Structure formats: C-alpha cells, structure tokens
Coordinates of C-alpha atoms and ligand atoms in Angstrom, one line a residue:
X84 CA 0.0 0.0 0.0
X85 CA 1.5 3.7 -0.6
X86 CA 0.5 6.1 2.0
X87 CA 0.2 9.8 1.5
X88 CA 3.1 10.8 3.3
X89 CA 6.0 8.6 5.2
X90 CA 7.8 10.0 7.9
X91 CA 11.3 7.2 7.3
X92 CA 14.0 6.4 9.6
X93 CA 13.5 8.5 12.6
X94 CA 12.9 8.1 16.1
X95 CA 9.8 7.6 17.1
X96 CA 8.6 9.0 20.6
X97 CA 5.5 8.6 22.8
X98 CA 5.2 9.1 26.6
X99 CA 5.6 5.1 27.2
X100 CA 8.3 3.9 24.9
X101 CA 10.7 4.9 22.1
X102 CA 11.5 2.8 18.7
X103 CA 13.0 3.2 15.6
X104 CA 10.3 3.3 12.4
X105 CA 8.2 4.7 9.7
X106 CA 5.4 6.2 10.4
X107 CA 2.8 6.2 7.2
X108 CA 0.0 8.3 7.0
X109 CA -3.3 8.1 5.3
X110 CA -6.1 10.8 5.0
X111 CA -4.6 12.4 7.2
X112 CA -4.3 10.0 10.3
X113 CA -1.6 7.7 10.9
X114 CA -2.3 4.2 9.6
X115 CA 0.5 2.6 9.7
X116 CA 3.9 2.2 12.2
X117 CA 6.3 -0.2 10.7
X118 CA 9.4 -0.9 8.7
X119 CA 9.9 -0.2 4.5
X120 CA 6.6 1.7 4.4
X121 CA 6.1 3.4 1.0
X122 CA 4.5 7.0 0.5
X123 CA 3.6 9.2 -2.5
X124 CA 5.8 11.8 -0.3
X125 CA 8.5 11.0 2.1
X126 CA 10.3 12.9 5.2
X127 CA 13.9 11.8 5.8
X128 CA 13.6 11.5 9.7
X129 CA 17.2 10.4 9.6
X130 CA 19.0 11.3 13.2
X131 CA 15.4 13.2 14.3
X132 CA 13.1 12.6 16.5
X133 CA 9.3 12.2 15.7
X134 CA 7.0 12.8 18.7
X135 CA 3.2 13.8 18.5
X136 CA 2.8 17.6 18.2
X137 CA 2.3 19.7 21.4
X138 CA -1.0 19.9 22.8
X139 CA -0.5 23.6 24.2
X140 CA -3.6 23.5 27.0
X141 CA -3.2 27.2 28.6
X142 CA -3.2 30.1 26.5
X143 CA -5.2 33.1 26.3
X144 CA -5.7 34.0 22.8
X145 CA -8.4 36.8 21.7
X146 CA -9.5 37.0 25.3
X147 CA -10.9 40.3 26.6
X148 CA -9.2 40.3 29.8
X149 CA -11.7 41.4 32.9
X150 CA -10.1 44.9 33.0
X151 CA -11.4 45.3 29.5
X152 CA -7.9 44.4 27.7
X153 CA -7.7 42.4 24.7
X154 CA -4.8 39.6 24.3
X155 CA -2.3 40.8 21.6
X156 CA -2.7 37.1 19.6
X157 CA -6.0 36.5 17.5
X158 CA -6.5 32.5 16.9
X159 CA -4.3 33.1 13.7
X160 CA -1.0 35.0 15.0
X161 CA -1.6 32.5 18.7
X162 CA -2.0 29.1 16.3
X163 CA 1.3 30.3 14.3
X164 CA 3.9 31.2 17.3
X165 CA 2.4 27.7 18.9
X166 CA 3.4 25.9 15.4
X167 CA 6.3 27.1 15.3
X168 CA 7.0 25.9 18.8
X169 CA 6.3 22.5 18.4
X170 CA 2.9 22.7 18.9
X171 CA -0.2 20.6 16.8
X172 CA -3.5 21.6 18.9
X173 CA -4.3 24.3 21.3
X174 CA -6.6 24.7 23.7
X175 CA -7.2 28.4 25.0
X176 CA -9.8 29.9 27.2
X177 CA -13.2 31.1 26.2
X178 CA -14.2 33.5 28.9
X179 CA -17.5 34.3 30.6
X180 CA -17.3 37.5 32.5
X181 CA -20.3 38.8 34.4
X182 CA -23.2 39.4 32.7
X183 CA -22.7 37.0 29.3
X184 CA -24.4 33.4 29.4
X185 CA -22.4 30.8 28.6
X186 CA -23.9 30.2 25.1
X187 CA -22.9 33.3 24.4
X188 CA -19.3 33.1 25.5
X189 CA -19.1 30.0 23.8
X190 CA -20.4 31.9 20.1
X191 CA -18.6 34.8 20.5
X192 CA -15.2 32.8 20.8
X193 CA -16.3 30.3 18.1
X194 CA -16.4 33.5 16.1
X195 CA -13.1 34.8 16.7
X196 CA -11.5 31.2 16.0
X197 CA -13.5 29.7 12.9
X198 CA -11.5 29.8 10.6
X199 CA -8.8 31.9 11.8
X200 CA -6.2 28.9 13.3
X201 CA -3.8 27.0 11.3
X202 CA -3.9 24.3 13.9
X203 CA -7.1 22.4 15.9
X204 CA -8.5 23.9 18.7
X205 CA -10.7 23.8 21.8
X206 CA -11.3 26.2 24.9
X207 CA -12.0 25.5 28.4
X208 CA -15.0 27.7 29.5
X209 CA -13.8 30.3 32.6
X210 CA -17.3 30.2 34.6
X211 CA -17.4 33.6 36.4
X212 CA -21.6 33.5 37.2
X213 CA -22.0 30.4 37.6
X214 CA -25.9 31.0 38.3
X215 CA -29.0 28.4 38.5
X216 CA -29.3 28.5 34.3
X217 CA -26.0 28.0 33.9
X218 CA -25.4 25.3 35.9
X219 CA -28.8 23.6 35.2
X220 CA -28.8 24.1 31.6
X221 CA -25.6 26.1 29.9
X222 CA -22.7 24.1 31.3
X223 CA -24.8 20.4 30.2
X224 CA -25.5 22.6 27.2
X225 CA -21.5 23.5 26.4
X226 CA -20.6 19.7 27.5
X227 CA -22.7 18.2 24.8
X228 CA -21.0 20.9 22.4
X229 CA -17.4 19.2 23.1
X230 CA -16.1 22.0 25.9
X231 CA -15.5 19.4 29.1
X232 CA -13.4 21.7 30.8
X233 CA -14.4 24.7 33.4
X234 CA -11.9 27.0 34.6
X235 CA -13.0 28.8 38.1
X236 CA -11.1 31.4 39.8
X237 CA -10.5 32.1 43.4
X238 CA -9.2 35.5 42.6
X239 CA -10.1 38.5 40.9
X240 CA -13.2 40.8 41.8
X241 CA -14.8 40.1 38.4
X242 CA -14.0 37.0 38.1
X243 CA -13.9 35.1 41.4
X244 CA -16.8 32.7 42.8
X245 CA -17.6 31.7 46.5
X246 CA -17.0 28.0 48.1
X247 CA -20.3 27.3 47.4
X248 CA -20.2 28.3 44.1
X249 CA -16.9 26.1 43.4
X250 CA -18.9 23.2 44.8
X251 CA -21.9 23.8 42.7
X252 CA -19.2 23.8 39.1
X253 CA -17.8 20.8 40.7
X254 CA -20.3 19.1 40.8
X255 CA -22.0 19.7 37.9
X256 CA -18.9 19.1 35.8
X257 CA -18.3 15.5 37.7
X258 CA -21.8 14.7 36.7
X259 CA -21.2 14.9 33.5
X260 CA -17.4 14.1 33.2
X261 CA -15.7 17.6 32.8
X262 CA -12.5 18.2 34.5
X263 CA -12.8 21.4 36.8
X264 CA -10.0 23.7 36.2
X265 CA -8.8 26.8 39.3
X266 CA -6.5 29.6 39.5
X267 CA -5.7 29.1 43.5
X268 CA -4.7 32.2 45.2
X269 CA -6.3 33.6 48.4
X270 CA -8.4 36.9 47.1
X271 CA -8.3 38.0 50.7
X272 CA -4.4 37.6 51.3
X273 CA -3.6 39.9 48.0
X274 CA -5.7 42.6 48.6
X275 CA -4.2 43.0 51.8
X276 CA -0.9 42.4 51.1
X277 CA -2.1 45.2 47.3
X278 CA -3.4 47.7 49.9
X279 CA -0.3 47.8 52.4
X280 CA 2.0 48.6 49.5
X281 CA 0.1 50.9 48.2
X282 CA -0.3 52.8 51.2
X283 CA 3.4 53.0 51.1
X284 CA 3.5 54.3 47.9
X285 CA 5.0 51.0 46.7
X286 CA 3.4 50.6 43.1
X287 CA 6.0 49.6 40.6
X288 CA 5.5 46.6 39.1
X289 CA 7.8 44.5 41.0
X290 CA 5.6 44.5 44.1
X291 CA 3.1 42.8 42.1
X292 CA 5.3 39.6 43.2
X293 CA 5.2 40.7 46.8
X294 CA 1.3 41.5 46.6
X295 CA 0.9 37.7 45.7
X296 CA 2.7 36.0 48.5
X297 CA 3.3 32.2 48.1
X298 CA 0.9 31.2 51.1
X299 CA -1.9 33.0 49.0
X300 CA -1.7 29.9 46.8
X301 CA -0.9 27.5 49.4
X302 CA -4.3 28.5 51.4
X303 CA -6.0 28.8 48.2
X304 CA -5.2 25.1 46.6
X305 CA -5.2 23.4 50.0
X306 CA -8.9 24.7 49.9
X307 CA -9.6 23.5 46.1
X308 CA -8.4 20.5 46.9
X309 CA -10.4 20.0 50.2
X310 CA -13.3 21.3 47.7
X311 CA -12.8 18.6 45.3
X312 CA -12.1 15.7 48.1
X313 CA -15.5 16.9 49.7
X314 CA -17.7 16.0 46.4
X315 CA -15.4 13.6 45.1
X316 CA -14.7 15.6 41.5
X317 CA -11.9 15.7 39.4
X318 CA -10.0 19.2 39.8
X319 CA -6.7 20.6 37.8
X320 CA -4.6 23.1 40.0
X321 CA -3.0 25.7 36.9
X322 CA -0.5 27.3 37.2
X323 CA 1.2 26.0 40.4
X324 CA 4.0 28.8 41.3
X325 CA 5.3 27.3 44.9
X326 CA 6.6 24.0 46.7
X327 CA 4.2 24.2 48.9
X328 CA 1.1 24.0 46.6
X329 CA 2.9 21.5 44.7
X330 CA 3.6 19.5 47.9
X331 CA -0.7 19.8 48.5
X332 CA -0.9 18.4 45.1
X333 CA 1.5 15.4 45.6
X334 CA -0.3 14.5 48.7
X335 CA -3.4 14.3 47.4
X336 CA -2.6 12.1 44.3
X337 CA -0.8 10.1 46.7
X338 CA -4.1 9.5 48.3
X339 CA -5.5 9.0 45.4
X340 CA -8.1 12.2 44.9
X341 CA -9.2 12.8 41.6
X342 CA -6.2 15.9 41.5
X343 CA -4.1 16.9 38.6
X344 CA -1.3 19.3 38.4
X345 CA -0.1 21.8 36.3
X346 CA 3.1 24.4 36.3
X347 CA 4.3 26.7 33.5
X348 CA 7.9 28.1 32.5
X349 CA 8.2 30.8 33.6
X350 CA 8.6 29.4 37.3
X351 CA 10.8 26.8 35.9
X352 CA 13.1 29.9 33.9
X353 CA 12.6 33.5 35.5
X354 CA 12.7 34.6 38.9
X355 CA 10.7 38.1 40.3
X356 CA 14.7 39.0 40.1
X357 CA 13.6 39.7 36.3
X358 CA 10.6 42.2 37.7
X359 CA 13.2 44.6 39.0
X360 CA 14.0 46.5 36.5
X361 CA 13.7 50.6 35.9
X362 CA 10.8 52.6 34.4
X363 CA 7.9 50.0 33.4
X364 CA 10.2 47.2 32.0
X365 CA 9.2 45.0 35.3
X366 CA 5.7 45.1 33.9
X367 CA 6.8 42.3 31.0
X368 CA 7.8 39.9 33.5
X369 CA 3.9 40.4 35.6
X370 CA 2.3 37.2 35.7
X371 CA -0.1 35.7 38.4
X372 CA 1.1 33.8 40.4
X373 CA 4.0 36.2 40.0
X374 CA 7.5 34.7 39.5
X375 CA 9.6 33.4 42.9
X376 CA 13.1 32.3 43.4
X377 CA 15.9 29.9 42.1
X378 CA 14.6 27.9 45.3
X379 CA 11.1 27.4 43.8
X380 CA 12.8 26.3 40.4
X381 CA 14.4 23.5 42.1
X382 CA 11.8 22.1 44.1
X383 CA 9.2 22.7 40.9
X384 CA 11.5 20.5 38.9
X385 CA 11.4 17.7 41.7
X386 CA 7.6 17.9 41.4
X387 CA 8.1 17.2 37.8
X388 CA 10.3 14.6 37.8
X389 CA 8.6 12.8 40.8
X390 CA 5.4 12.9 38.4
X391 CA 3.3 15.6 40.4
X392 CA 2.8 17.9 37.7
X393 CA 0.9 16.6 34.5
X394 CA 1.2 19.2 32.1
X395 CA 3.8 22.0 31.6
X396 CA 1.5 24.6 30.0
X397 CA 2.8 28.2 28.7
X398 CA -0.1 30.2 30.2
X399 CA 0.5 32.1 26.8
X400 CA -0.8 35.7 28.0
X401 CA 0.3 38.2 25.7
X402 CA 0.3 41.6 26.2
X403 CA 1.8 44.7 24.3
X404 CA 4.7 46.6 26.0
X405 CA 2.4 49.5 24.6
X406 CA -0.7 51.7 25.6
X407 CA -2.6 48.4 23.5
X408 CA -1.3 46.3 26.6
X409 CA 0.6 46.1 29.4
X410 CA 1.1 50.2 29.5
X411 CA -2.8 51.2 28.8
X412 CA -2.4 52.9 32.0
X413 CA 0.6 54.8 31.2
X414 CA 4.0 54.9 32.7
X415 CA 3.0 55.9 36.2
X416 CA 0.3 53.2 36.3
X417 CA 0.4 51.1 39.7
X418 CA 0.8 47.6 39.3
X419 CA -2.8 46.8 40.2
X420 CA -4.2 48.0 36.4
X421 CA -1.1 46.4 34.7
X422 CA -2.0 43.4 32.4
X423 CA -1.0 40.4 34.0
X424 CA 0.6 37.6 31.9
X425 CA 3.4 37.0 29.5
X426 CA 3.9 35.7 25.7
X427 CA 5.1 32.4 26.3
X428 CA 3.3 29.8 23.4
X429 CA 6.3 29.3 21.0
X430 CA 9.2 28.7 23.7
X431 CA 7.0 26.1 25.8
X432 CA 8.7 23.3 24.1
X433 CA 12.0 24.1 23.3
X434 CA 13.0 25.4 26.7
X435 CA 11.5 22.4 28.0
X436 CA 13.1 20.5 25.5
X437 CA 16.4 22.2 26.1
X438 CA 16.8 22.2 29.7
X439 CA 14.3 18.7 30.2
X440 CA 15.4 16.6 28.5
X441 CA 18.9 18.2 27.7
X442 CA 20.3 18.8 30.6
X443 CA 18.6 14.9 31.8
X444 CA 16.1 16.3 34.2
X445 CA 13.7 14.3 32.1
X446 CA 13.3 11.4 29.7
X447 CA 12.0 11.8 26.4
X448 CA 9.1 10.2 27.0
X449 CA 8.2 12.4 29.8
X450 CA 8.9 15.4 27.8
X451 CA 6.0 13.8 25.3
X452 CA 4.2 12.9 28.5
X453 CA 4.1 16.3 29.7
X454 CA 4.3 18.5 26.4
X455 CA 0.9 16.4 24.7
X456 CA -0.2 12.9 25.7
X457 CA -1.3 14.0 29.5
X458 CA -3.6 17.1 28.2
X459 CA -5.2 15.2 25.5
X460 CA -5.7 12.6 28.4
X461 CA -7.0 15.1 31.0
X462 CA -9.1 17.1 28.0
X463 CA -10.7 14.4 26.1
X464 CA -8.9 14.1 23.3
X465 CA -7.0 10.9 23.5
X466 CA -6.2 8.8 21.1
X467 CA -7.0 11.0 18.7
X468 CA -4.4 13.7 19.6
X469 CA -1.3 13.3 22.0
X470 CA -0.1 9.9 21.0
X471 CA 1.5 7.8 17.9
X472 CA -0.9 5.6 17.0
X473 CA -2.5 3.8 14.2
X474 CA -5.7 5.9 14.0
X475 CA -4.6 8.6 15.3
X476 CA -4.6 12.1 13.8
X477 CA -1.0 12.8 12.2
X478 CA -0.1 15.5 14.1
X479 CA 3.1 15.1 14.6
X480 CA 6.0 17.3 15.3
X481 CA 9.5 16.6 14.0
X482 CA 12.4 17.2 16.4
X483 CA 16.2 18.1 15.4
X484 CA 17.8 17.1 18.4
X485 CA 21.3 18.8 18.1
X486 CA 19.7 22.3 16.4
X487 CA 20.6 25.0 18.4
X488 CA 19.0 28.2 18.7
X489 CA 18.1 31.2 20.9
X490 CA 14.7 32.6 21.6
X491 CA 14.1 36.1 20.7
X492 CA 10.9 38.2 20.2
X493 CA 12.0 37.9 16.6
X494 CA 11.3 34.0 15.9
X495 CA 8.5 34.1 18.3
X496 CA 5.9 34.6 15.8
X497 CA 3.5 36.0 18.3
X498 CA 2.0 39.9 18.4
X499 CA 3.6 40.7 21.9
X500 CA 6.4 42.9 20.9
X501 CA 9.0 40.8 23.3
X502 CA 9.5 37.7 25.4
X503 CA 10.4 37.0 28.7
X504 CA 13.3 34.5 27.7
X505 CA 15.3 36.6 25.3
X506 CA 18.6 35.1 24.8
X507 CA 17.9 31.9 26.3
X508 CA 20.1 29.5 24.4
X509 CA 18.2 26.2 23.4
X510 CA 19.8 22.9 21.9
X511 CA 16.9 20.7 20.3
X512 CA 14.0 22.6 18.0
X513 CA 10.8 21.5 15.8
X514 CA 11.7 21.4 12.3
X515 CA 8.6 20.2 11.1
X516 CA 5.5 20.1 12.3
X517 CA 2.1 18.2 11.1
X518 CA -1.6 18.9 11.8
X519 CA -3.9 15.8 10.5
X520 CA -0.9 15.3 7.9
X521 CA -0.8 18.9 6.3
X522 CA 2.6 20.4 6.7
X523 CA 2.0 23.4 8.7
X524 CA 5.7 24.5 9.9
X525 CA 9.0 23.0 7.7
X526 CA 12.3 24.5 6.7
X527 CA 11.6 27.6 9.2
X528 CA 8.3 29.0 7.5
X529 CA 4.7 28.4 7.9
X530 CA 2.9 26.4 5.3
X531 CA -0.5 26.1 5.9
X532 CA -2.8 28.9 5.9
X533 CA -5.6 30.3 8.6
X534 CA -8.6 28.3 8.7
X535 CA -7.1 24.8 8.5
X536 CA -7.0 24.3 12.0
X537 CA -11.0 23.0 13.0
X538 CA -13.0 22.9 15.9
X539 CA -12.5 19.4 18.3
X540 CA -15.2 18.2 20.5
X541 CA -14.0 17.3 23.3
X542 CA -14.6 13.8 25.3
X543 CA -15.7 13.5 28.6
X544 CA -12.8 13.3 31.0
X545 CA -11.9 9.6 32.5
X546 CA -9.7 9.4 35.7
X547 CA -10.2 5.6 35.6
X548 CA -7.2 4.7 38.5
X549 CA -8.1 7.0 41.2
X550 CA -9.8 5.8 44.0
X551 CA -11.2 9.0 44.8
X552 CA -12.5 10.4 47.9
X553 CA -15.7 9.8 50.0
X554 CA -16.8 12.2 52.8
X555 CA -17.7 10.6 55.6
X556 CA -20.7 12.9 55.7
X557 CA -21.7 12.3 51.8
X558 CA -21.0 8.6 53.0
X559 CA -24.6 7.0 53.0
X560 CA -23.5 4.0 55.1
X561 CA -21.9 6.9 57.8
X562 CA -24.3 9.8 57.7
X563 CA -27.8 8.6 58.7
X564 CA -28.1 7.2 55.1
X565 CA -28.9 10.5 53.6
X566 CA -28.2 10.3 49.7
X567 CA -26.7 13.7 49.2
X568 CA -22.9 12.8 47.3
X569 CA -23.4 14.7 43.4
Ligands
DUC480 N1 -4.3 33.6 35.2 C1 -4.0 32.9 34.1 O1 -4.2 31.7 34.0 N2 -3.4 33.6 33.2 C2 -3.1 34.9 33.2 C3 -3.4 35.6 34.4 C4 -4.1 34.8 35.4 O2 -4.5 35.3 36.5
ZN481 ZN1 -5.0 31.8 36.2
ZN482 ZN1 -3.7 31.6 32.2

C-alpha cells in the first residue's frame, strides 16, 4: 500500500516507549507504524526525532481580559507562534465574564476562532456567574458541544466565585465528566498584602510579586483540593507557582483524589529578580502567580520529575509593552491596572526540551508525556491527539535534536512585541510540524494557511485509577443514610 506521506528512519517517541520506524499516513491519520513503508511523499527523519505535536492546553488567545484588555494574539497569529514551537492543537480559554451566558461566551469565541487557526483547537470555558441556568442548563448545554473543561477562579473581583459556588461547578462538571479547572490564590491575602503597598507608595510593578505571597496559593489550593475531596470531583490546579502547593498536590494524588497538576515556564526559567528592572520594563515579567526564586525552580523540577505535575503549560498571556497592553495605563500606572501575563506559546517546548530533556532532568518520553499525551488525556482528546498511533490524527512534530538556537521576540511569531526569555540559548528545535498530515511549519516557515486548523469536541474526561475520595458525611453507610454525594 502507498500512503500519502511517510515519515522514514527516525525516532519515534510517545510518553511510554521509544522505537525506531516509519510512520505512514493516510487521509490524514496515521495508519500505519512499521518498517519499509512506502509513501507518495517521504520525510527523511534520519537522526530526528518524531514525537506527536504539542497539545499547548493554557493560553489566552483573543481574550478580553476582565479589566477590558484584549490579548495581543487572535486564533491566527496565537496558532502560528504555537506551530512554530512545536505545537499541533491548542486549547485556549473562552471567557464568561459577568453578565454574558455561557452560550454566548461560547459563540462569540467560536467566532473569533472559525477559521482563523492554522492548527485544531478547543477552549476550556472560565465560569465567572455560575448561576442556576448556567449550571442547570448552559454548562450540560456546552458539554454536549465538546467543551469538558471549566476553569473557576479564586481570585479577581470580576471573576472570582464563593465555596459554594466552586462546589456547585464541581459538581455539575463531575456529573457529566468535565475536569474542573482553578486559578488558586487567596483573594483576601492579596488585597491586603495590594493595599499595604500601596499605602506606602510602593506601586512599581515588582511588588506585584510581593502582593501575591506564596501562602496565597498555598491556602487557596489546599482549599480547592479540600473542595474537590469533599464531592469527590476531578480538579486541575493551573499554574502551580510554589513547593508548597505542589507539595498539596503530591499529597493528594498520593491519596488518590481525583487531582491533577499543572506548572508553567516561567517558574521553571525566570525569577521576580527579572521584575526589577527601571521605568515599566518589570511590567513584561507580571504574571499571576508572580514569578519566585531559584529555590522554587528546584523544588518545581522535583515535582516534575517525581510525576506531580501533569502538564507543563505556557499560560501564553500576551500583552503589548504598549498603551494596547501592558502600558494602557501609562507609565506611572500602579501595578494593580497592569496586564497580568506573558507571551510564552512558542518557547514552551524548546525550553522544556532544552533544559528537560537536555540537561537529563527528564526522559524523552516524559517530555512527550508532559508537552501532549497528558492534556489530550486530561481534556478528552486521546487517542485521537497526543499519541502515535494507528488511527490517530497525524499530528506530529518533527524534532532536530542537536539544532541550536536562541529565543528572541524575533522568531517568536507571536504579536507581543518581546518575550520573557530573550537570549535563552536552546539545543533541540521543531523542524517540522504536522496537523492531520498537512505540513504546517518546515524548513523555518509556515505552510498552511488560517482556517485549517477546525473545531474538536471534546470527550468527557476519565480518571479511571483513582480511588477518589468519600466524605464521611456524603457517605450514605456513615451519615444517617442521607443520599446527598453529586
Ligand atoms: N491567570 C492565568 O491563568 N493567566 C493569566 C493571568 C491569570 O491570572
Ligand atoms: Zn490563572
Ligand atoms: Zn492563564
């Protein structure tokens, strides 16, 4: 049989095992692993690795911020930095902010991403009023639409919800088999911490670190996770930014709740060291949780290697170093109005790559493990995405080892103006990457156009291997026999 394409002589990667192999694709899925394959078209794989594309599960692309902001990246510019990065499939936010039903979230971004993307794509929904329609009708109502993931946050005026509220999400989303999403930080501990600063005229943006104090998100996830124990329901900590919450995180898969881990980059990378710089230029380095120390970097890549963390996600946030972005509130703005978030979507992979699986912090596997194959697991899209597969979609991302480069605003290929690791040396980069067999990245430029990338509906979420958690008082055979567990 000829396939379409033949991917010959590489190495072939997925998070359990490693062989040699060609890969031979058909209508755009793979349909064959084996040796001699023969193809209408053929990749010399020689010496390169071939590893299913990144499945890059936190961005925020063409997201109106709550402050009214608008992300630099559209689903075009956002889909092309992540391509170039090594990425097959993103999955950004679609968010509800107070006032706008769910169904009409979920149009408005369907808007701005039909055919705009040059890879596939999803969103989680943010819920940020989660009221009695949305939760009896709009969230079973997005779930049959193919979103199966809710992000809540514990934070933000405009965007926080109550205990009670986080119970109610939970438990809606377990009853139909979404995976609940949070943003842990302890609103109360911030605006203190904002307030005394302040009031001492501190304002640039390096106190934005201070403002956010490490036991904010160690309160905060200790309570998510008591949250999720209490009605038994899948949760995802984002974002994790300290030991401690990592720690929380650890112990809880350990006792097998239903909890799932996630850390970013930047705390791997950049320390709020980089926030202290003159005039605004901390303001590119604003993130929340903010950036910690070279402390937090070790013990984050602990979590990692001891398996506590199953994604390493960008948390692609871009925003302008201009009055479009970060600066809209000019120079002498206090860091309370500044933008929070940094470009991150194209140097995800390489820098995990680089100092992963270069400098033998992590296998190869794990860096497929951790870069695709857990968030198509966690976000329903396994085995369709994430893996090598017959069957499969061939989205696949080619990998020089030995290519060396340096990340720079300039090959970013995002809209943000800079990044946040300029000059970072890298050894390993994508040369090639595939979405259901198309070339869309090879030989440093972009090949497929905006538009290709579709729509996935997204499968419920399985956590098959957990034991999960039963409340004594939800535990009909302990509590009088009242049947109140979602
Ligand atoms: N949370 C995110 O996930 N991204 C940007 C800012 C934030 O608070
Ligand atoms: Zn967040
Ligand atoms: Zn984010």
């Amino acid at each position: 049989m000829k396939h379409d394409l033949v991917i010959k002589g590489g190495t072939c990667v997925t998070a359990s095992e490693m062989f040699n192999g060609d890969l031979g694709i058909t209508d755009g899925r793979i349909a064959a692993l084996g040796e001699g394959l023969h193809g209408k078209y053929v990749i010399d794989a020689t010496g390169k690795l071939v590893m299913p594309g990144g499945i890059e599960a936190h961005a925020h692309i063409a997201q109106n911020s709550a402050t009214g902001g608008m992300t630099a990246d559209d689903y075009t510019s956002g889909s092309i930095s992540a391509a170039f990065g090594g990425n097959s499939c993103i999955i950004p936010f679609a968010a509800q902010h107070r006032g706008m039903g769910v169904t009409e979230t979920l149009d408005l971004y369907d808007s701005r991403a039909s055919g705009a993307s040059v890879l596939d794509y999803s969103y989680h929904l943010i819920v940020s009023d989660p009221s009695e329609v949305v939760l009896t009708k709009e969230l079973p109502d997005a779930f049959r639409r193919g979103i199966t993931s809710f992000k809540l946050f514990m934070t933000y005026d405009k965007m926080l919800v109550n205990d009670a509220q986080f119970l109610d999400v939970l438990s809606v989303a377990k009853e139909h088999g979404a995976l609940t999403m949070v943003h842990a930080e302890n609103a109360g501990m911030i605006k203190w911490m904002t307030d005394r600063l302040l009031a001492r005229g501190l304002k640039e943006p390096k106190y934005h670190a201070l403002s956010h104090p490490a036991l904010a998100e160690e309160e905060a996830i200790h309570r998510a996770i008591c949250m999720a124990k209490l009605v038994d329901a899948p949760l995802l900590i984002v974002h994790v930014s300290t030991p401690e919450g990592a720690a929380l995180v650890q112990k809880a898969r350990q006792q097998g709740a239903k909890i799932y881990g996630e850390t970013c980059p930047q705390y791997l990378f950049l320390t709020r060291n980089d926030m202290d710089r003159p005039d605004m230029q901390g303001a590119a380095f604003m993130c929340s949780p903010p950036l910690r120390d070279a402390a937090t970097q070790t013990a984050l890549w602990q979590h990692i290697q001891s398996g506590t963390f199953d994604v390493v996600s960008s948390d692609h946030s871009p925003y302008r170093m201009d009055d479009t972005g970060k600066l809209a509130h000019g120079m002498d703005a206090p860091f309370t109005v500044i933008a929070n978030g940094m470009p991150g979507i194209g140097a995800r992979l390489p820098l995990l790559f680089s100092e992963g699986v270069g400098k033998g912090r992590i296998s190869l596997p794990e860096f497929v493990a951790l870069s695709s194959t857990n968030a198509a697991r966690l976000y329903g899209l396994l085995p369709k995405k994430g893996t090598l597969a017959v069957g499969a979609d061939a989205d696949i991302a080619i990998w020089d080892p030995n290519k060396r480069g340096r990340i720079s605003a300039d090959n970013q290929h995002d809209n943000a103006g800079y990044s946040a690791f300029e000059g970072w040396e890298v050894t390993g980069l994508p040369v090639t990457v595939l979405s259901r067999g198309i070339r869309v990245i090879d030989g440093g430029a972009l090949h497929a156009q905006a538009g290709h990338g579709q729509f996935l509906a997204r499968a419920k979420f399985e956590h098959s291997g957990r034991k999960g958690y039963l409340a004594p008082e939800l535990d009909p055979t302990q509590n009088f026999g009242v049947n109140i567990a979602p």
